[in-house]
XYZ file of C-alpha atoms in Angstrom:
532
model
C 0.000 0.000 0.000
C 1.375 3.442 -0.941
C 2.386 5.545 2.062
C 1.075 9.053 2.696
C 3.145 12.021 1.523
C 5.638 13.198 4.143
C 6.457 16.903 4.535
C 9.588 17.446 6.643
C 10.704 20.781 8.107
C 14.388 20.770 9.170
C 15.514 23.546 11.526
C 19.313 23.505 12.032
C 21.948 26.219 12.031
C 24.373 23.951 10.122
C 23.766 23.628 6.338
C 25.547 20.253 6.550
C 22.376 18.879 8.142
C 20.428 19.725 4.995
C 23.025 17.957 2.822
C 22.833 14.839 4.941
C 19.028 14.768 4.875
C 18.943 15.225 1.100
C 21.400 12.350 0.737
C 19.219 10.106 2.941
C 16.075 11.025 1.004
C 17.435 10.175 -2.438
C 14.986 7.795 -4.056
C 12.187 8.679 -1.672
C 9.962 10.893 -3.821
C 7.103 10.831 -1.296
C 9.209 12.772 1.255
C 9.543 16.537 0.786
C 12.166 18.529 2.676
C 12.169 22.195 3.681
C 15.308 23.581 5.367
C 15.430 26.681 7.588
C 18.219 28.081 9.787
C 16.039 30.621 11.661
C 14.427 28.856 14.614
C 12.243 31.897 15.433
C 10.166 31.230 12.274
C 9.258 27.653 13.255
C 5.492 28.144 13.669
C 5.214 30.245 10.531
C 7.119 27.691 8.426
C 5.196 24.674 9.732
C 1.992 26.305 8.546
C 3.515 27.533 5.315
C 4.824 24.142 4.122
C 2.065 22.139 5.851
C 4.694 20.086 7.659
C 3.766 16.644 8.943
C 6.974 16.226 10.982
C 9.621 18.659 12.300
C 13.340 17.904 12.755
C 14.948 20.456 15.056
C 18.551 20.737 16.267
C 18.963 20.957 20.026
C 21.896 23.381 20.233
C 21.466 26.539 18.147
C 22.413 30.160 18.800
C 19.519 32.277 20.068
C 16.455 30.072 20.126
C 17.454 26.496 20.903
C 15.580 23.267 20.206
C 13.787 23.304 23.577
C 12.332 26.766 22.810
C 11.252 25.637 19.333
C 9.401 22.678 20.806
C 7.691 24.858 23.423
C 6.684 27.440 20.789
C 5.153 24.805 18.526
C 3.285 23.192 21.402
C 1.973 26.575 22.618
C 0.289 27.391 19.305
C -3.095 25.738 18.765
C -2.390 25.361 15.048
C 0.861 23.392 15.556
C 0.421 21.784 18.966
C 0.004 18.281 17.512
C 2.822 18.317 14.906
C 5.349 15.483 15.607
C 8.773 16.861 16.596
C 12.025 14.912 16.434
C 14.903 16.406 18.417
C 18.380 16.134 16.830
C 21.429 16.274 19.092
C 25.005 15.075 19.343
C 24.525 14.475 23.086
C 23.800 11.034 24.537
C 23.012 12.359 28.036
C 19.861 10.715 29.375
C 18.907 13.855 31.294
C 18.951 15.871 28.068
C 16.623 13.333 26.509
C 14.293 13.570 29.511
C 14.192 17.364 29.124
C 13.447 17.043 25.405
C 10.507 14.746 26.007
C 9.302 16.930 28.898
C 9.296 19.951 26.566
C 7.062 18.053 24.159
C 9.324 16.265 21.676
C 8.015 13.034 20.182
C 11.418 11.473 19.435
C 15.151 11.979 20.061
C 17.898 11.104 17.566
C 21.630 11.307 18.094
C 23.440 12.726 15.082
C 23.666 11.053 12.733
C 21.605 7.897 12.541
C 21.641 5.466 9.662
C 19.740 6.934 6.726
C 17.314 4.044 6.593
C 16.425 4.456 10.246
C 16.021 8.210 9.827
C 13.616 7.838 6.877
C 11.637 5.148 8.710
C 11.219 7.368 11.773
C 10.205 10.361 9.637
C 7.591 8.279 7.836
C 6.317 6.825 11.095
C 5.764 10.229 12.730
C 4.395 11.738 9.525
C 1.858 8.909 9.151
C 0.760 9.487 12.755
C 0.266 13.187 11.996
C -1.731 12.452 8.833
C -3.859 9.880 10.669
C -4.606 12.404 13.420
C -5.640 15.000 10.852
C -7.893 12.488 9.113
C -9.412 11.502 12.436
C -10.051 15.143 13.378
C -11.588 15.805 9.961
C -13.755 12.720 10.319
C -14.968 13.908 13.726
C -15.634 17.386 12.331
C -17.491 15.893 9.362
C -19.504 13.694 11.715
C -20.373 16.709 13.849
C -21.496 18.619 10.734
C -23.544 15.642 9.564
C -25.182 15.299 12.963
C -26.030 18.991 12.986
C -27.457 18.760 9.470
C -29.423 15.681 10.512
C -30.804 17.499 13.549
C -31.808 20.424 11.321
C -33.403 18.061 8.781
C -35.277 16.190 11.517
C -36.508 19.490 12.956
C -37.649 20.622 9.499
C -39.351 17.266 8.896
C -41.070 17.435 12.274
C -42.275 20.959 11.516
C -43.510 19.914 8.068
C -45.324 16.894 9.513
C -46.893 19.047 12.192
C -48.039 21.624 9.634
C -49.407 18.869 7.375
C -51.315 17.271 10.251
C -52.771 20.611 11.278
C -53.606 21.254 7.628
C -55.538 18.008 7.264
C -57.472 18.745 10.436
C -58.284 22.331 9.527
C -59.266 21.351 5.972
C -61.835 18.836 7.199
C -63.182 21.206 9.855
C -63.505 24.034 7.335
C -65.471 21.814 4.929
C -68.132 20.876 7.495
C -68.095 24.387 8.943
C -68.860 25.899 5.530
C -71.893 23.631 5.056
C -73.246 24.633 8.473
C -72.698 28.302 7.667
C -74.481 27.860 4.340
C -77.546 26.390 6.055
C -77.647 29.251 8.567
C -76.950 31.986 6.042
C -79.342 30.636 3.404
C -82.276 30.436 5.791
C -81.588 33.875 7.243
C -81.620 35.329 3.744
C -84.926 33.582 3.052
C -86.348 35.113 6.219
C -85.364 38.542 4.946
C -86.874 37.869 1.511
C -90.134 36.684 3.056
C -90.586 40.127 4.564
C -92.753 41.119 7.500
C -89.812 41.816 9.787
C -89.840 44.872 12.010
C -86.755 47.044 12.297
C -85.456 45.269 15.393
C -85.843 41.793 13.847
C -84.180 42.908 10.607
C -81.243 44.273 12.575
C -80.789 40.958 14.367
C -80.960 39.019 11.113
C -78.343 41.321 9.596
C -76.106 40.833 12.653
C -76.438 37.062 12.309
C -75.606 37.273 8.595
C -72.540 39.346 9.426
C -71.482 36.545 11.774
C -71.958 34.006 8.973
C -69.781 36.132 6.696
C -67.114 36.373 9.396
C -67.213 32.606 9.878
C -66.846 32.156 6.128
C -63.684 34.259 6.124
C -62.335 32.213 9.022
C -63.013 28.949 7.158
C -61.401 30.391 4.023
C -58.271 31.225 6.016
C -58.191 27.705 7.431
C -58.430 26.212 3.939
C -55.729 28.585 2.733
C -53.370 27.450 5.484
C -54.226 23.807 4.784
C -53.431 24.420 1.097
C -56.852 23.037 0.199
C -58.556 26.112 -1.171
C -59.352 25.951 -4.909
C -57.190 28.575 -6.623
C -58.358 30.187 -9.858
C -54.911 31.086 -11.139
C -54.531 33.623 -13.939
C -51.450 35.349 -15.303
C -51.051 38.749 -13.651
C -48.625 41.653 -13.577
C -47.570 41.929 -9.888
C -46.610 45.583 -10.269
C -50.184 46.403 -11.313
C -51.621 44.520 -8.315
C -49.358 46.368 -5.869
C -50.015 49.747 -7.483
C -53.778 49.197 -7.375
C -53.596 48.290 -3.672
C -51.496 51.246 -2.574
C -54.374 53.633 -1.877
C -56.357 51.019 0.021
C -53.295 50.130 2.117
C -52.852 53.792 3.025
C -56.344 53.768 4.519
C -55.585 50.512 6.370
C -52.333 51.798 7.863
C -53.708 55.178 8.911
C -51.933 58.544 9.038
C -49.153 57.486 11.419
C -47.500 55.105 8.948
C -46.118 55.796 5.514
C -45.908 53.505 2.480
C -42.775 53.225 0.385
C -43.043 51.436 -2.962
C -39.998 49.946 -4.635
C -41.265 48.265 -7.800
C -38.542 47.480 -10.310
C -39.269 48.178 -13.980
C -40.229 45.227 -16.148
C -41.397 42.890 -13.382
C -42.189 39.475 -14.860
C -45.717 38.121 -14.941
C -46.752 35.202 -12.740
C -49.688 32.795 -12.575
C -51.566 33.181 -9.304
C -55.066 33.693 -7.920
C -55.256 37.523 -7.847
C -57.981 37.773 -5.200
C -56.044 35.521 -2.830
C -52.797 37.419 -3.465
C -54.726 40.585 -2.687
C -55.892 39.084 0.625
C -52.376 37.967 1.535
C -50.866 41.423 0.985
C -53.719 43.014 2.909
C -53.189 40.665 5.872
C -49.447 41.330 5.856
C -50.122 45.082 5.845
C -52.483 44.708 8.819
C -49.801 42.746 10.693
C -47.307 45.494 9.881
C -49.701 48.166 11.151
C -50.129 46.311 14.442
C -46.338 45.969 14.770
C -45.918 49.751 14.366
C -48.332 51.245 16.925
C -46.307 54.432 17.078
C -45.936 54.761 13.318
C -43.313 53.593 10.881
C -42.742 52.652 7.248
C -44.286 49.826 5.239
C -42.279 48.940 2.142
C -43.869 47.204 -0.833
C -41.199 45.768 -3.090
C -41.356 43.779 -6.326
C -38.468 42.644 -8.466
C -37.281 39.837 -10.698
C -34.978 37.224 -9.202
C -32.845 35.289 -11.683
C -31.228 31.875 -11.026
C -28.125 32.129 -8.858
C -29.279 35.235 -6.988
C -28.440 35.345 -3.278
C -32.142 35.764 -2.448
C -32.742 32.201 -3.657
C -30.466 30.577 -1.059
C -33.516 29.399 0.926
C -35.829 29.010 -2.072
C -34.262 26.974 -4.859
C -33.238 27.620 -8.418
C -35.477 29.056 -11.102
C -36.856 32.366 -12.286
C -39.004 34.014 -9.634
C -40.918 37.199 -9.025
C -40.280 38.420 -5.484
C -42.942 40.428 -3.653
C -41.787 41.775 -0.311
C -43.796 43.412 2.466
C -41.442 44.871 5.077
C -42.070 47.039 8.118
C -40.005 48.961 10.649
C -41.954 47.597 13.606
C -40.884 45.928 16.812
C -39.968 42.588 15.164
C -40.173 39.078 16.583
C -37.913 37.132 18.952
C -36.657 33.724 17.695
C -39.203 31.678 19.667
C -42.081 33.658 18.110
C -40.536 33.604 14.636
C -40.356 29.802 14.762
C -44.119 29.503 15.303
C -45.278 32.485 13.256
C -46.843 30.398 10.461
C -48.875 28.177 12.795
C -52.647 28.821 12.687
C -54.168 30.575 15.695
C -50.718 31.422 17.086
C -50.661 35.101 17.957
C -48.911 37.386 20.422
C -51.675 39.978 20.229
C -54.050 40.504 23.173
C -57.272 38.516 23.257
C -59.759 39.802 20.718
C -57.176 41.661 18.622
C -56.153 38.926 16.216
C -57.016 35.408 15.078
C -53.467 34.288 14.327
C -54.445 33.283 10.783
C -52.864 36.068 8.709
C -49.404 34.549 8.283
C -50.681 30.966 8.219
C -53.044 31.872 5.388
C -50.195 33.531 3.496
C -47.992 30.460 4.035
C -50.620 28.049 2.730
C -51.544 30.192 -0.261
C -47.950 30.681 -1.405
C -47.071 26.997 -0.995
C -50.209 25.926 -2.851
C -49.365 28.386 -5.626
C -46.015 26.647 -6.148
C -43.985 29.427 -4.555
C -41.960 29.961 -1.418
C -42.332 32.361 1.493
C -39.408 33.559 3.637
C -39.928 35.357 6.952
C -37.131 37.406 8.514
C -37.458 39.301 11.765
C -35.556 40.312 14.872
C -36.522 42.383 17.920
C -36.186 46.081 17.156
C -35.332 45.457 13.499
C -38.780 45.044 11.954
C -40.159 42.195 9.866
C -39.765 41.229 6.212
C -42.040 38.767 4.402
C -40.772 37.764 0.972
C -43.044 35.890 -1.406
C -41.382 34.115 -4.336
C -43.712 33.198 -7.226
C -42.520 31.434 -10.353
C -42.236 33.439 -13.525
C -44.907 32.856 -16.177
C -43.981 32.480 -19.830
C -47.127 34.354 -20.936
C -48.219 37.930 -20.459
C -50.811 39.116 -17.958
C -54.446 38.558 -18.950
C -57.226 41.116 -18.651
C -59.540 40.410 -15.714
C -63.110 39.354 -16.483
C -65.853 41.107 -14.516
C -68.266 38.575 -13.090
C -70.489 41.125 -11.414
C -69.822 39.761 -7.931
C -71.098 42.904 -6.165
C -74.364 43.488 -8.049
C -77.669 43.361 -6.102
C -80.123 40.472 -6.248
C -81.228 39.827 -9.804
C -83.353 36.928 -11.010
C -84.517 35.331 -14.221
C -86.920 32.790 -15.733
C -84.414 30.116 -16.810
C -84.300 26.575 -15.460
C -81.673 25.832 -12.823
C -80.880 22.299 -11.660
C -79.662 22.385 -8.014
C -77.702 19.296 -6.930
C -76.723 19.131 -3.252
C -76.547 16.196 -0.823
C -77.166 18.375 2.270
C -80.953 18.621 2.383
C -81.084 21.877 4.341
C -78.534 23.556 2.044
C -80.354 22.375 -1.077
C -83.741 23.475 0.198
C -82.560 26.957 1.203
C -80.798 27.504 -2.125
C -83.738 26.238 -4.160
C -86.197 28.454 -2.269
C -83.963 31.463 -2.852
C -83.770 30.821 -6.601
C -87.539 30.301 -6.771
C -87.998 33.644 -5.021
C -85.823 35.198 -7.752
C -88.133 33.812 -10.452
C -86.147 30.805 -11.679
C -87.670 27.430 -12.457
C -85.800 25.131 -10.084
C -85.188 21.385 -10.324
C -83.611 19.572 -7.359
C -81.551 16.399 -6.894
C -79.755 15.001 -3.806
C -76.788 13.650 -5.789
C -75.349 13.307 -9.277
C -77.054 9.957 -9.967
C -80.545 11.425 -9.401
C -79.655 14.566 -11.346
C -78.515 12.449 -14.308
C -81.872 10.705 -14.415
C -83.665 14.077 -14.400
C -81.661 15.223 -17.437
C -81.894 11.877 -19.254
C -85.696 11.964 -18.841
C -85.777 15.095 -21.015
C -85.613 18.034 -18.609
C -84.299 21.179 -20.275
C -81.579 22.762 -18.111
C -80.118 26.229 -18.628
C -77.716 26.103 -15.678
C -76.432 23.318 -13.458
C -75.616 24.436 -9.898
C -73.941 21.465 -8.234
C -71.982 20.659 -5.123
C -68.541 19.232 -5.885
C -68.282 16.420 -3.341
C -71.351 14.144 -3.073
C -72.057 10.461 -2.431
C -73.021 8.157 -5.310
C -71.444 6.448 -8.301
C -71.319 9.540 -10.514
C -69.066 12.497 -9.752
C -69.975 16.137 -10.179
C -67.592 16.414 -13.157
C -69.240 13.445 -14.869
C -72.635 15.029 -14.230
C -71.460 18.292 -15.811
C -70.326 16.403 -18.940
C -73.685 14.584 -19.141
C -75.660 17.851 -18.842
C -73.577 19.452 -21.595
C -74.217 16.484 -23.887
C -77.982 16.705 -23.421
C -78.156 20.509 -23.167
C -75.183 21.904 -25.143
C -75.927 25.504 -24.165
C -76.173 24.797 -20.426
C -73.771 26.566 -18.066
C -72.219 24.885 -15.024
C -71.554 26.524 -11.669
C -69.868 24.399 -8.997
C -70.017 25.063 -5.277
C -68.134 23.529 -2.375
C -66.736 24.168 1.035
C -63.767 21.955 0.206
C -63.019 20.949 -3.396
C -59.507 19.516 -3.125
C -58.675 16.722 -5.547
C -61.841 17.085 -7.640
C -61.810 20.424 -9.431
C -58.336 21.428 -8.363
C -55.158 19.778 -9.611
C -52.188 20.488 -7.345
C -54.369 23.169 -5.791
C -55.138 24.970 -9.041
C -58.309 24.933 -11.087
C -58.654 25.012 -14.854
C -59.518 28.520 -16.101
C -62.818 27.328 -17.646
C -64.294 26.117 -14.325
C -66.635 28.389 -12.363
C -66.666 27.756 -8.623
C -68.666 29.553 -5.934
C -67.167 28.706 -2.518
C -69.428 28.091 0.442
C -70.814 29.897 2.296
C -72.219 32.160 -0.417
C -74.777 34.908 -0.040
C -77.753 35.538 -2.369
C -76.202 38.638 -3.938
C -73.104 36.763 -5.079
C -75.065 33.665 -6.133
C -77.551 35.654 -8.248
C -74.741 37.678 -9.817
C -72.720 34.597 -10.765
C -75.769 32.868 -12.254
C -76.715 35.939 -14.305
C -73.096 36.308 -15.459
C -72.994 32.709 -16.727
C -76.397 32.933 -18.367
C -75.448 36.180 -20.121
C -72.290 34.502 -21.347
C -74.455 31.632 -22.644
C -76.653 34.009 -24.629
C -73.645 35.867 -26.024
C -72.122 32.587 -27.172
């Protein structure tokens, strides 16, 4: 087996020593020799030539061999280098002093060349082995630290996923309950006969339903189970359009600074959800700056290899940053900031869902979110969204804020929750529509196959039965080619959404919905049908 390379530093005031060493090393290409007369430079030279063994003469003018040994042992960088003391003295006491000073070996000038080379190789191999051992320990320590970090990240991811599954299921059932409550309250209002006091109480209850709907939407966003209607947008336009609204949110004590780079790339994202995320981040920033401060909105392109991508990954990204000059977060708060319902605000002043909703939305959109904060240094939230190859599309107005408006067309309502179906059907009847009802897709298919003419199918996404809502939509279109389809759900993951994103041609009305939005969406689809 080939021996390790041996780097020898010889310190001797007599040049004859160098000549002898060179003679002994003839034919030994793996041994390199460096000669120096100045003993004061011992530490410097050991490091310079990366010596694996030092030969030092005992008797030298000025700094002798004992001092050289002590100097090398005193320096942390050279304390383990093997040192062989050279001397013409056989005195046992001198040898004892040499070993006491820290020498590893003692040779009387001049030993047989073969013995000298063997000793040099022996001590050099011990030095190399020690270095390899130390490097192995250091590598093991690094690996263990990386493993601990990976295990912590895995534990956090598993915890977030478990919470996400729980919140997604809760939000689904919660939305159905809210729809039953909200739908019947709206019917009570439409029936009339309420005095002013009763109408006020109904409106207060409806406001509570709307608040519960926002809470459920935030839970689904965190769980990454909200259906996203992604379109290609220009982020600079979104931020510019929001600036005036954010000024009203922040109030007069805070100022807004915009730093939007020219030529920001387009990205595919759900614009309404991005709007909500930025709004929630601005509200968090306002609460972190009770005495005033600066909120910075920043947007720029981030190319592969940029330092900003160290925690994100490679690719072309659009970065949207919301930064404040507030009080910041300590490390223990920063670690839990994305968890739902975790908040440091006083009771009643925050739900703890703002950052968790942002986290879920960005992850579901295929991006990354990076949170940086420290006490007294403010907070920065950076959202990285992948660049889109196409240009931003013009938004289509669906009339979501128009008042109640009915029609005379036929609407097929398919919903497995009896109370939800009944309330929705009664509402549409009150608006003048001819309403057909079915408890699931199988029953609805029989209604259509028996010859019923349907102008619009309004169907829940997730229902029991052999036929799915998508299969029902295809069947209705085959029998009624002009029919429009409007889906509704409190939780549509895995049916309409693929990797959290819906096809652009799908119309979805999330639960709980109110009559104004429902009537507007139905009229929008029916107008589109007539135009087609």
